[in-house]
Tab-separated table of C-alpha atoms in Angstrom:
chain	number	residue	atom	x	y	z
A	86	ILE	CA	0.000	0.000	0.000
A	87	ASN	CA	1.352	3.404	-0.948
A	88	LYS	CA	0.556	6.127	1.596
A	89	ASN	CA	1.621	8.819	-0.869
A	90	PHE	CA	-1.085	7.687	-3.263
A	91	TRP	CA	-3.871	7.713	-0.672
A	92	LYS	CA	-2.882	10.854	1.214
A	93	LYS	CA	-5.758	13.374	0.887
A	94	LYS	CA	-7.330	11.242	-1.864
A	95	ARG	CA	-11.068	11.958	-2.020
A	96	VAL	CA	-12.833	8.584	-1.797
A	97	LEU	CA	-16.601	8.153	-1.994
A	98	LEU	CA	-17.455	4.974	-0.093
A	99	THR	CA	-21.030	3.693	-0.232
A	100	GLY	CA	-22.017	1.390	2.610
A	101	PHE	CA	-19.317	2.979	4.755
A	102	ASN	CA	-20.823	1.648	7.986
A	103	GLY	CA	-21.607	-1.893	6.822
A	104	PHE	CA	-19.393	-4.813	7.813
A	105	LYS	CA	-16.749	-4.442	5.079
A	106	GLY	CA	-17.354	-0.714	4.731
A	107	SER	CA	-16.654	-0.034	8.408
A	108	TRP	CA	-13.186	-1.560	8.169
A	109	MET	CA	-12.550	0.149	4.834
A	110	THR	CA	-13.386	3.485	6.447
A	111	LEU	CA	-10.790	2.879	9.168
A	112	ILE	CA	-8.137	1.717	6.700
A	113	LEU	CA	-8.585	4.690	4.383
A	114	ASN	CA	-8.458	7.098	7.302
A	115	ARG	CA	-5.231	5.518	8.580
A	116	LEU	CA	-3.758	5.959	5.089
A	117	GLY	CA	-4.604	9.666	5.149
A	118	ALA	CA	-7.421	9.564	2.617
A	119	LYS	CA	-10.495	11.780	2.815
A	120	VAL	CA	-13.423	9.424	3.239
A	121	TYR	CA	-16.872	10.543	2.096
A	122	GLY	CA	-19.312	7.975	3.435
A	123	TYR	CA	-22.829	7.361	2.150
A	124	SER	CA	-24.958	4.700	3.803
A	125	LEU	CA	-28.106	3.693	5.626
A	126	ASN	CA	-28.305	4.330	9.359
A	127	ASN	CA	-30.380	1.450	10.675
A	128	SER	CA	-29.781	-0.234	14.038
A	129	LYS	CA	-26.954	-2.440	12.750
A	130	GLU	CA	-25.191	0.461	11.054
A	131	LYS	CA	-25.626	2.624	14.168
A	132	LEU	CA	-23.943	-0.093	16.202
A	133	ASN	CA	-20.984	-0.162	13.812
A	134	ASN	CA	-20.772	3.637	13.989
A	135	LYS	CA	-20.619	3.488	17.759
A	136	ILE	CA	-18.111	0.650	17.997
A	137	LEU	CA	-15.649	1.875	15.387
A	138	GLY	CA	-16.151	5.642	15.586
A	139	LEU	CA	-16.856	5.824	11.868
A	140	GLU	CA	-18.229	9.347	11.670
A	141	LYS	CA	-15.027	10.823	13.088
A	142	ASN	CA	-13.042	8.783	10.563
A	143	CYS	CA	-14.908	10.426	7.667
A	144	GLU	CA	-14.182	13.803	6.101
A	145	ASN	CA	-17.926	14.001	5.504
A	146	PHE	CA	-20.845	11.577	5.490
A	147	MET	CA	-24.507	11.381	4.584
A	148	TYR	CA	-27.180	8.905	5.575
A	149	GLY	CA	-29.443	7.830	2.773
A	150	ASP	CA	-30.545	4.993	0.522
A	151	ILE	CA	-28.732	4.455	-2.784
A	152	LEU	CA	-32.234	4.175	-4.258
A	153	ASN	CA	-32.652	7.882	-3.434
A	154	LYS	CA	-31.081	9.113	-6.648
A	155	LYS	CA	-31.406	12.821	-5.869
A	156	LYS	CA	-29.819	12.566	-2.411
A	157	LEU	CA	-27.000	10.387	-3.702
A	158	SER	CA	-26.374	12.754	-6.616
A	159	ASN	CA	-26.248	15.811	-4.348
A	160	PHE	CA	-23.687	14.129	-2.106
A	161	PHE	CA	-21.627	13.094	-5.119
A	162	LEU	CA	-21.579	16.613	-6.536
A	163	LYS	CA	-20.726	18.067	-3.149
A	164	THR	CA	-17.802	15.751	-2.435
A	165	LYS	CA	-16.238	15.621	-5.937
A	166	PRO	CA	-14.612	12.200	-5.393
A	167	GLU	CA	-11.463	11.041	-7.147
A	168	ILE	CA	-12.215	7.360	-6.475
A	169	VAL	CA	-15.490	5.508	-5.856
A	170	ILE	CA	-15.793	2.243	-3.928
A	171	HIS	CA	-19.323	0.842	-4.001
A	172	MET	CA	-20.019	-1.495	-1.063
A	173	ALA	CA	-23.687	-0.740	-0.349
A	174	SER	CA	-25.851	-3.790	-1.062
A	175	LYS	CA	-28.078	-6.495	0.340
A	176	SER	CA	-25.562	-9.102	1.382
A	177	THR	CA	-27.104	-12.420	2.444
A	178	VAL	CA	-28.822	-15.280	0.648
A	179	ILE	CA	-31.460	-15.815	3.354
A	180	GLU	CA	-32.408	-12.125	3.375
A	181	SER	CA	-32.896	-12.308	-0.385
A	182	TYR	CA	-35.443	-15.111	0.064
A	183	GLU	CA	-37.291	-13.024	2.646
A	184	ASN	CA	-37.212	-9.793	0.618
A	185	PRO	CA	-36.447	-10.524	-3.055
A	186	TYR	CA	-37.839	-7.174	-4.236
A	187	GLU	CA	-35.586	-5.188	-1.891
A	188	THR	CA	-32.599	-7.329	-2.885
A	189	PHE	CA	-33.019	-6.694	-6.608
A	190	ALA	CA	-33.933	-3.030	-6.104
A	191	THR	CA	-30.922	-2.218	-3.921
A	192	ASN	CA	-28.367	-4.374	-5.697
A	193	ASN	CA	-29.415	-3.519	-9.237
A	194	ILE	CA	-31.317	-0.219	-9.404
A	195	GLY	CA	-29.110	1.183	-6.646
A	196	LEU	CA	-26.052	0.191	-8.675
A	197	VAL	CA	-27.472	1.908	-11.767
A	198	ASN	CA	-27.871	5.090	-9.686
A	199	VAL	CA	-24.208	4.921	-8.651
A	200	LEU	CA	-22.924	4.184	-12.151
A	201	SER	CA	-25.042	6.960	-13.655
A	202	LEU	CA	-23.039	9.452	-11.592
A	203	LEU	CA	-19.830	8.250	-13.235
A	204	ARG	CA	-20.916	9.009	-16.793
A	205	ASP	CA	-18.650	11.488	-18.584
A	206	LEU	CA	-16.060	11.103	-15.802
A	207	SER	CA	-12.738	9.263	-15.919
A	208	ILE	CA	-12.436	8.468	-12.216
A	209	PRO	CA	-11.847	4.821	-11.266
A	210	ALA	CA	-14.543	2.891	-9.431
A	211	LEU	CA	-14.587	-0.524	-7.795
A	212	ILE	CA	-17.939	-2.292	-7.578
A	213	LEU	CA	-18.222	-5.168	-5.115
A	214	THR	CA	-20.301	-8.016	-6.510
A	215	SER	CA	-19.795	-11.600	-5.260
A	216	ASP	CA	-18.408	-15.044	-6.046
A	217	LYS	CA	-22.067	-16.152	-5.914
A	218	CYS	CA	-22.542	-14.584	-9.376
A	219	TYR	CA	-21.282	-17.737	-11.109
A	220	SER	CA	-23.546	-20.412	-12.561
A	221	ASN	CA	-24.147	-23.153	-9.997
A	222	ASP	CA	-21.971	-25.949	-11.410
A	223	GLU	CA	-21.198	-28.318	-8.539
A	224	LYS	CA	-18.723	-30.229	-10.708
A	225	LYS	CA	-16.543	-27.175	-11.202
A	226	HIS	CA	-14.005	-26.650	-8.448
A	227	ARG	CA	-12.525	-23.281	-9.345
A	228	PHE	CA	-14.409	-20.421	-10.946
A	229	LEU	CA	-12.614	-18.277	-13.513
A	230	GLU	CA	-13.631	-14.721	-14.406
A	231	THR	CA	-14.624	-16.030	-17.847
A	232	ASP	CA	-17.094	-18.633	-16.495
A	233	PRO	CA	-20.864	-18.263	-17.094
A	234	LEU	CA	-22.957	-16.101	-14.753
A	235	ASN	CA	-26.251	-17.180	-13.191
A	236	GLY	CA	-28.133	-17.344	-9.913
A	237	ASP	CA	-30.341	-19.990	-8.311
A	238	ASP	CA	-31.459	-17.657	-5.501
A	239	PRO	CA	-32.408	-13.959	-5.540
A	240	TYR	CA	-29.126	-12.821	-3.976
A	241	SER	CA	-26.920	-14.729	-6.438
A	242	ALA	CA	-29.087	-13.626	-9.366
A	243	SER	CA	-28.849	-9.974	-8.283
A	244	LYS	CA	-25.056	-10.294	-8.146
A	245	ALA	CA	-24.915	-11.822	-11.621
A	246	CYS	CA	-27.088	-8.928	-12.799
A	247	GLN	CA	-24.639	-6.478	-11.218
A	248	GLU	CA	-21.872	-7.900	-13.374
A	249	ILE	CA	-23.970	-7.506	-16.519
A	250	ILE	CA	-24.985	-3.960	-15.565
A	251	CYS	CA	-21.365	-2.955	-14.953
A	252	ASN	CA	-20.260	-4.472	-18.252
A	253	SER	CA	-22.968	-2.580	-20.142
A	254	PHE	CA	-22.135	0.767	-18.498
A	255	ARG	CA	-18.407	0.249	-18.995
A	256	LYS	CA	-18.801	-0.437	-22.704
A	257	SER	CA	-21.612	2.026	-23.394
A	258	PHE	CA	-20.124	5.007	-21.575
A	259	ASN	CA	-16.418	4.099	-21.475
A	260	LEU	CA	-16.353	3.989	-17.675
A	261	LYS	CA	-13.221	3.165	-15.707
A	262	ILE	CA	-14.862	0.533	-13.500
A	263	ALA	CA	-13.891	-2.895	-12.235
A	264	THR	CA	-15.942	-5.500	-10.398
A	265	ALA	CA	-14.637	-7.521	-7.447
A	266	ARG	CA	-15.959	-11.048	-7.037
A	267	ALA	CA	-14.871	-11.910	-3.505
A	268	GLY	CA	-15.248	-15.054	-1.485
A	269	ASN	CA	-16.795	-15.302	1.991
A	270	VAL	CA	-15.481	-12.644	4.352
A	271	ILE	CA	-14.974	-12.973	8.100
A	272	GLY	CA	-13.747	-10.581	10.786
A	273	GLY	CA	-14.843	-8.482	13.708
A	274	CYS	CA	-17.843	-6.159	13.767
A	275	ASP	CA	-20.006	-8.471	11.673
A	276	PHE	CA	-23.467	-8.501	13.247
A	277	ASN	CA	-25.432	-9.602	10.181
A	278	LYS	CA	-28.052	-12.252	10.878
A	279	ASN	CA	-27.629	-15.781	9.532
A	280	ARG	CA	-23.874	-15.439	9.165
A	281	ILE	CA	-21.683	-18.165	10.606
A	282	VAL	CA	-19.310	-15.883	12.542
A	283	THR	CA	-22.189	-13.865	13.990
A	284	ASP	CA	-23.887	-17.073	15.119
A	285	LEU	CA	-20.690	-18.506	16.584
A	286	SER	CA	-19.812	-15.342	18.507
A	287	ASN	CA	-23.341	-15.345	19.961
A	288	ALA	CA	-22.873	-18.964	21.007
A	289	VAL	CA	-19.420	-18.490	22.552
A	290	PHE	CA	-19.799	-15.103	24.197
A	291	LYS	CA	-23.565	-14.831	24.804
A	292	ASN	CA	-24.279	-18.502	25.591
A	293	LYS	CA	-26.917	-18.815	22.885
A	294	ASP	CA	-27.820	-22.137	21.317
A	295	ILE	CA	-27.312	-21.920	17.587
A	296	LEU	CA	-28.458	-23.763	14.487
A	297	ILE	CA	-25.845	-24.836	11.936
A	298	ARG	CA	-27.318	-25.138	8.450
A	299	ASN	CA	-24.636	-26.626	6.201
A	300	PRO	CA	-21.471	-27.694	8.071
A	301	GLU	CA	-19.978	-29.311	4.957
A	302	ALA	CA	-20.486	-26.257	2.736
A	303	THR	CA	-17.076	-25.218	1.436
A	304	ARG	CA	-16.130	-21.583	0.923
A	305	PRO	CA	-13.078	-19.400	0.165
A	306	TRP	CA	-12.912	-17.717	3.593
A	307	GLN	CA	-10.818	-14.546	3.887
A	308	HIS	CA	-10.332	-11.860	6.506
A	309	VAL	CA	-11.955	-8.479	5.953
A	310	LEU	CA	-8.691	-6.555	6.483
A	311	ASP	CA	-6.709	-8.717	4.076
A	312	LEU	CA	-9.414	-8.329	1.430
A	313	ASN	CA	-9.975	-4.588	1.870
A	314	ILE	CA	-6.266	-3.841	1.620
A	315	ASN	CA	-6.108	-5.912	-1.568
A	316	TYR	CA	-8.970	-3.826	-2.950
A	317	LEU	CA	-6.916	-0.688	-2.307
A	318	LEU	CA	-3.806	-2.213	-3.869
A	319	PHE	CA	-5.919	-2.928	-6.935
A	320	MET	CA	-7.319	0.607	-7.038
A	321	GLN	CA	-3.813	2.076	-6.960
A	322	LYS	CA	-3.121	0.192	-10.169
A	323	LEU	CA	-6.504	0.761	-11.831
A	324	ASN	CA	-6.030	4.506	-11.308
A	325	PHE	CA	-3.173	4.539	-13.833
A	326	ASN	CA	-4.182	1.701	-16.135
A	327	ASP	CA	-7.499	1.677	-18.012
A	328	LYS	CA	-6.813	-1.879	-19.202
A	329	LEU	CA	-7.517	-3.203	-15.695
A	330	THR	CA	-11.264	-2.598	-15.961
A	331	GLY	CA	-13.516	-5.655	-15.977
A	332	SER	CA	-14.091	-8.472	-13.501
A	333	TRP	CA	-11.601	-9.823	-10.939
A	334	ASN	CA	-11.737	-12.653	-8.425
A	335	PHE	CA	-10.480	-11.802	-4.936
A	336	GLY	CA	-9.847	-14.599	-2.492
A	337	PRO	CA	-7.527	-17.224	-1.052
A	338	GLU	CA	-6.198	-20.121	-3.088
A	339	LYS	CA	-7.850	-22.702	-0.815
A	340	SER	CA	-11.434	-23.171	0.393
A	341	PHE	CA	-12.506	-24.694	3.714
A	342	THR	CA	-15.710	-26.118	5.165
A	343	VAL	CA	-18.031	-24.375	7.591
A	344	LYS	CA	-17.068	-27.161	10.001
A	345	LYS	CA	-13.505	-25.775	10.032
A	346	ILE	CA	-14.862	-22.458	11.323
A	347	ILE	CA	-17.065	-24.164	13.913
A	348	ASP	CA	-14.209	-26.340	15.205
A	349	PHE	CA	-11.916	-23.353	15.637
A	350	PHE	CA	-14.435	-21.512	17.828
A	351	TYR	CA	-15.444	-24.687	19.667
A	352	ASN	CA	-11.842	-25.474	20.551
A	353	LYS	CA	-11.508	-22.010	22.059
A	354	ARG	CA	-14.642	-22.366	24.159
A	355	LYS	CA	-17.312	-25.064	24.163
A	356	PHE	CA	-20.869	-24.087	23.177
A	357	LYS	CA	-24.187	-25.689	22.294
A	358	PHE	CA	-25.316	-26.117	18.720
A	359	ARG	CA	-27.415	-28.392	16.560
A	360	VAL	CA	-27.338	-29.147	12.865
A	361	LYS	CA	-30.394	-28.805	10.663
A	362	LYS	CA	-29.843	-28.903	6.943
A	363	SER	CA	-31.189	-25.882	5.106
A	364	LYS	CA	-33.769	-26.351	2.363
A	365	LEU	CA	-32.636	-23.153	0.650
A	366	LYS	CA	-30.645	-23.476	-2.550
A	367	GLU	CA	-27.003	-22.607	-1.968
A	368	LYS	CA	-23.837	-23.743	-3.668
A	369	LYS	CA	-22.235	-26.642	-1.791
A	370	PHE	CA	-18.721	-25.903	-2.951
A	371	LEU	CA	-17.195	-22.564	-3.900
A	372	SER	CA	-13.612	-21.933	-4.840
A	373	LEU	CA	-12.146	-19.110	-6.882
A	374	SER	CA	-9.278	-19.053	-9.310
A	375	VAL	CA	-7.210	-16.005	-8.366
A	376	LYS	CA	-4.479	-16.590	-10.954
A	377	LYS	CA	-5.448	-13.487	-12.930
A	378	LEU	CA	-5.033	-11.163	-9.925
A	379	LYS	CA	-1.837	-12.830	-8.748
A	380	LYS	CA	-0.156	-13.221	-12.133
A	381	LYS	CA	-1.033	-9.844	-13.647
A	382	LEU	CA	-0.880	-7.599	-10.563
A	383	ASN	CA	0.979	-9.642	-7.927
A	384	ILE	CA	-1.926	-9.223	-5.494
A	385	LYS	CA	-2.821	-12.160	-3.275
A	386	SER	CA	-4.360	-13.011	0.081
A	387	ASN	CA	-1.715	-12.895	2.807
A	388	PHE	CA	-3.611	-14.257	5.810
A	389	SER	CA	-3.869	-17.990	6.380
A	390	ILE	CA	-7.219	-19.443	7.429
A	391	ASN	CA	-5.939	-19.855	11.008
A	392	LYS	CA	-4.697	-16.274	11.146
A	393	SER	CA	-8.022	-15.028	9.800
A	394	LEU	CA	-9.947	-17.042	12.372
A	395	SER	CA	-7.640	-15.995	15.190
A	396	LEU	CA	-8.062	-12.291	14.344
A	397	THR	CA	-11.818	-12.771	14.162
A	398	TYR	CA	-12.122	-14.654	17.447
A	399	SER	CA	-9.861	-12.224	19.322
A	400	TRP	CA	-11.933	-9.243	18.130
A	401	TYR	CA	-15.189	-10.683	19.534
A	402	GLU	CA	-13.421	-11.768	22.706
A	403	GLU	CA	-12.227	-8.186	23.213
A	404	TYR	CA	-15.618	-6.734	22.290
A	405	TYR	CA	-17.590	-8.838	24.762
A	406	SER	CA	-15.065	-8.446	27.600
A	407	LYS	CA	-13.741	-4.893	27.154
A	408	LYS	CA	-16.168	-2.868	25.073
A	409	ASN	CA	-14.570	0.414	26.144
A	410	ASN	CA	-11.309	-0.610	24.493
A	411	ILE	CA	-12.687	-2.084	21.270
A	412	TYR	CA	-11.988	0.985	19.109
A	413	ASN	CA	-8.288	1.029	20.017
A	414	PHE	CA	-8.148	-2.740	19.588
A	415	SER	CA	-9.686	-2.413	16.110
A	416	ILE	CA	-7.234	0.313	15.096
A	417	LYS	CA	-4.391	-1.929	16.261
A	418	GLN	CA	-5.672	-4.734	14.008
A	419	VAL	CA	-5.832	-2.288	11.089
A	420	ASP	CA	-2.298	-0.998	11.649
A	421	GLU	CA	-0.872	-4.504	11.976
A	422	ALA	CA	-2.607	-5.578	8.767
A	423	LEU	CA	-1.258	-2.550	6.889
A	424	ASN	CA	2.180	-3.283	8.264
A	425	GLU	CA	1.979	-6.839	6.997
A	426	LYS	CA	1.202	-5.553	3.512
A	427	ARG	CA	4.349	-3.380	3.812
A	428	LEU	CA	3.800	0.324	3.397
A	429	TYR	CA	6.280	1.651	0.886
A	430	LYS	CA	7.168	4.896	-0.915
A	431	LYS	CA	8.020	3.758	-4.417
A	432	ASN	CA	6.957	5.823	-7.385
A	433	TYR	CA	3.388	4.576	-7.717
A	434	LYS	CA	2.962	6.173	-11.177
A	435	LYS	CA	4.628	3.099	-12.655
A	436	TYR	CA	1.241	1.373	-12.299
């Protein structure tokens, strides 16, 4: 990561107080960037704001829905961003079954609202989609960026649609945008319902009995800090190279079962759980080919699965035992992650 590149860089971050967005806000602030956050402010987002002090880490922020085109446009014109990172979306499969209309509206019409602001501009933008955008081929063990898109559930379908929307805007209006298809993300400050880490932290630290849906489901787990820093490494390069637009897989080279996650937490502290197989359609096995990112840009996941799980567990342990210290603890995790990626001062224009 190049601090010289990010210093005073004006970054519009949608979903700045979501799970990934919260950590991205902290990282950008630590790099000296000017963060302009746009997001909802529901109970979950308010909790993230409180825990991680997000408002004070922003140069400016506005609460609103990305479906509110006028409000979003006014904020965009006011902030005059140099980079856009779009993280605001509906993010779980189960939620998409419960509210398919909201999922498609937010993930697709909301995306169109964001992309419409980029027309006639040459600023780079990163749009977070998902590894769930690929066609559900259980025989395929590693998805390439060139593989077919599809979706057997509303969430996956909305993510496949995001890829198509981005491709159409990029080619129709010559936009400098890239899409990030990331694997499953874990880390602290994730309070989303029906997520394995949220459920496990409730079981370990709040003594709640939990239901495990698919212990043998296999996913490319990665830590939120490792992933977010890789996004920023990518954006440094996209900024100077228009040929890097298009779709990119972000993730580790290996996938692991849900059972691996459960065992790690269980070995730390015993808890009660029961297994009940879900009837919802979800991919059993997901693994991403990250050769394109690694070979072309030398960007790869640095954290092992055990390191990612250890960072995640320690964050919740700190949160539930020393809430008053959780902000400083979170900043320490950010700084250590940045350190691991090696801050340097090379001439970044070579990208």
